[in-house]
Amino acid sequence: LLGVRDVHADHAASHIGKAQGIVTCLRATPYHCTRQKVFLPMDICMLHGVSQEDFIRCKQEKNVRDVIYDIASQAHVHLEHVR
């Protein structure tokens, strides 16, 4: 957009975009759950023994919080790559 031609800037922008996408998905989770939809990675949910129904019913149990933490940690990893 600004005419920057730098592989390092491209790499940083890629990680920032991934982090932003993950955060956006997490922030939208309560909204989507009210509409009976869950867009979180099922492999992470299954790792913690959480079903889509747990999110739809707005359960606040530790394993549900652990899923959110693991997904948020992935966004944090992308931000650390940028730094």
CSV table of C-alpha atoms in Angstrom, one decimal:
chain,number,residue,atom,x,y,z
A,1,LEU,CA,0.0,0.0,0.0
A,2,LEU,CA,2.8,2.4,0.9
A,3,GLY,CA,5.3,1.0,-1.6
A,4,VAL,CA,7.4,-0.7,1.0
A,5,ARG,CA,9.3,-3.5,-0.5
A,6,ASP,CA,10.9,-5.4,2.4
A,7,VAL,CA,10.7,-9.1,3.1
A,8,HIS,CA,10.9,-8.4,6.9
A,9,ALA,CA,8.0,-5.9,6.8
A,10,ASP,CA,6.0,-8.5,4.8
A,11,HIS,CA,6.8,-11.2,7.4
A,12,ALA,CA,5.8,-8.9,10.3
A,13,ALA,CA,2.6,-7.9,8.6
A,14,SER,CA,1.7,-11.5,8.0
A,15,HIS,CA,2.1,-12.3,11.7
A,16,ILE,CA,0.2,-9.2,12.8
A,17,GLY,CA,-2.6,-10.3,10.5
A,18,LYS,CA,-2.7,-13.8,11.9
A,19,ALA,CA,-2.8,-12.4,15.5
A,20,GLN,CA,-5.6,-10.0,14.6
A,21,GLY,CA,-7.6,-12.8,12.9
A,22,ILE,CA,-7.3,-15.0,16.0
A,23,VAL,CA,-8.3,-12.1,18.4
A,24,THR,CA,-11.2,-11.2,16.2
A,25,CYS,CA,-12.4,-14.8,16.2
A,26,LEU,CA,-12.2,-14.9,20.0
A,27,ARG,CA,-13.9,-11.6,20.5
A,28,ALA,CA,-16.8,-12.7,18.2
A,29,THR,CA,-17.3,-16.0,20.0
A,30,PRO,CA,-20.0,-14.9,22.4
A,31,TYR,CA,-21.9,-13.3,19.5
A,32,HIS,CA,-21.7,-16.4,17.4
A,33,CYS,CA,-22.6,-18.7,20.3
A,34,THR,CA,-25.9,-16.8,20.7
A,35,ARG,CA,-26.6,-17.8,17.1
A,36,GLN,CA,-25.7,-21.5,17.8
A,37,LYS,CA,-22.4,-21.3,15.9
A,38,VAL,CA,-18.8,-22.0,17.1
A,39,PHE,CA,-15.8,-21.1,14.9
A,40,LEU,CA,-13.1,-22.2,17.2
A,41,PRO,CA,-10.6,-25.0,16.3
A,42,MET,CA,-12.1,-28.3,17.2
A,43,ASP,CA,-8.7,-29.9,17.7
A,44,ILE,CA,-8.0,-27.6,20.6
A,45,CYS,CA,-11.5,-28.0,22.0
A,46,MET,CA,-11.2,-31.8,21.9
A,47,LEU,CA,-7.8,-31.6,23.6
A,48,HIS,CA,-9.5,-30.0,26.6
A,49,GLY,CA,-12.7,-32.1,26.4
A,50,VAL,CA,-14.9,-29.2,25.3
A,51,SER,CA,-17.7,-29.5,22.9
A,52,GLN,CA,-19.4,-26.9,20.8
A,53,GLU,CA,-22.4,-27.2,23.0
A,54,ASP,CA,-20.3,-26.1,26.0
A,55,PHE,CA,-19.7,-22.8,24.2
A,56,ILE,CA,-23.3,-22.4,23.1
A,57,ARG,CA,-24.5,-22.9,26.7
A,58,CYS,CA,-21.9,-20.3,27.8
A,59,LYS,CA,-20.3,-22.6,30.3
A,60,GLN,CA,-17.5,-20.9,32.3
A,61,GLU,CA,-15.7,-24.1,33.4
A,62,LYS,CA,-11.9,-24.3,33.6
A,63,ASN,CA,-11.6,-26.5,30.5
A,64,VAL,CA,-13.6,-23.9,28.4
A,65,ARG,CA,-11.3,-21.1,29.7
A,66,ASP,CA,-8.3,-23.3,28.9
A,67,VAL,CA,-9.4,-23.5,25.3
A,68,ILE,CA,-9.7,-19.7,25.1
A,69,TYR,CA,-6.3,-19.4,26.7
A,70,ASP,CA,-4.6,-21.8,24.3
A,71,ILE,CA,-6.1,-20.0,21.3
A,72,ALA,CA,-5.2,-16.6,22.7
A,73,SER,CA,-1.7,-17.9,23.3
A,74,GLN,CA,-1.4,-18.6,19.6
A,75,ALA,CA,-2.1,-14.9,18.9
A,76,HIS,CA,0.6,-14.0,21.4
A,77,VAL,CA,3.1,-16.2,19.7
A,78,HIS,CA,2.5,-14.4,16.4
A,79,LEU,CA,3.0,-11.0,18.2
A,80,GLU,CA,6.3,-12.3,19.7
A,81,HIS,CA,7.5,-13.2,16.2
A,82,VAL,CA,6.8,-9.6,15.1
A,83,ARG,CA,8.9,-8.3,18.0
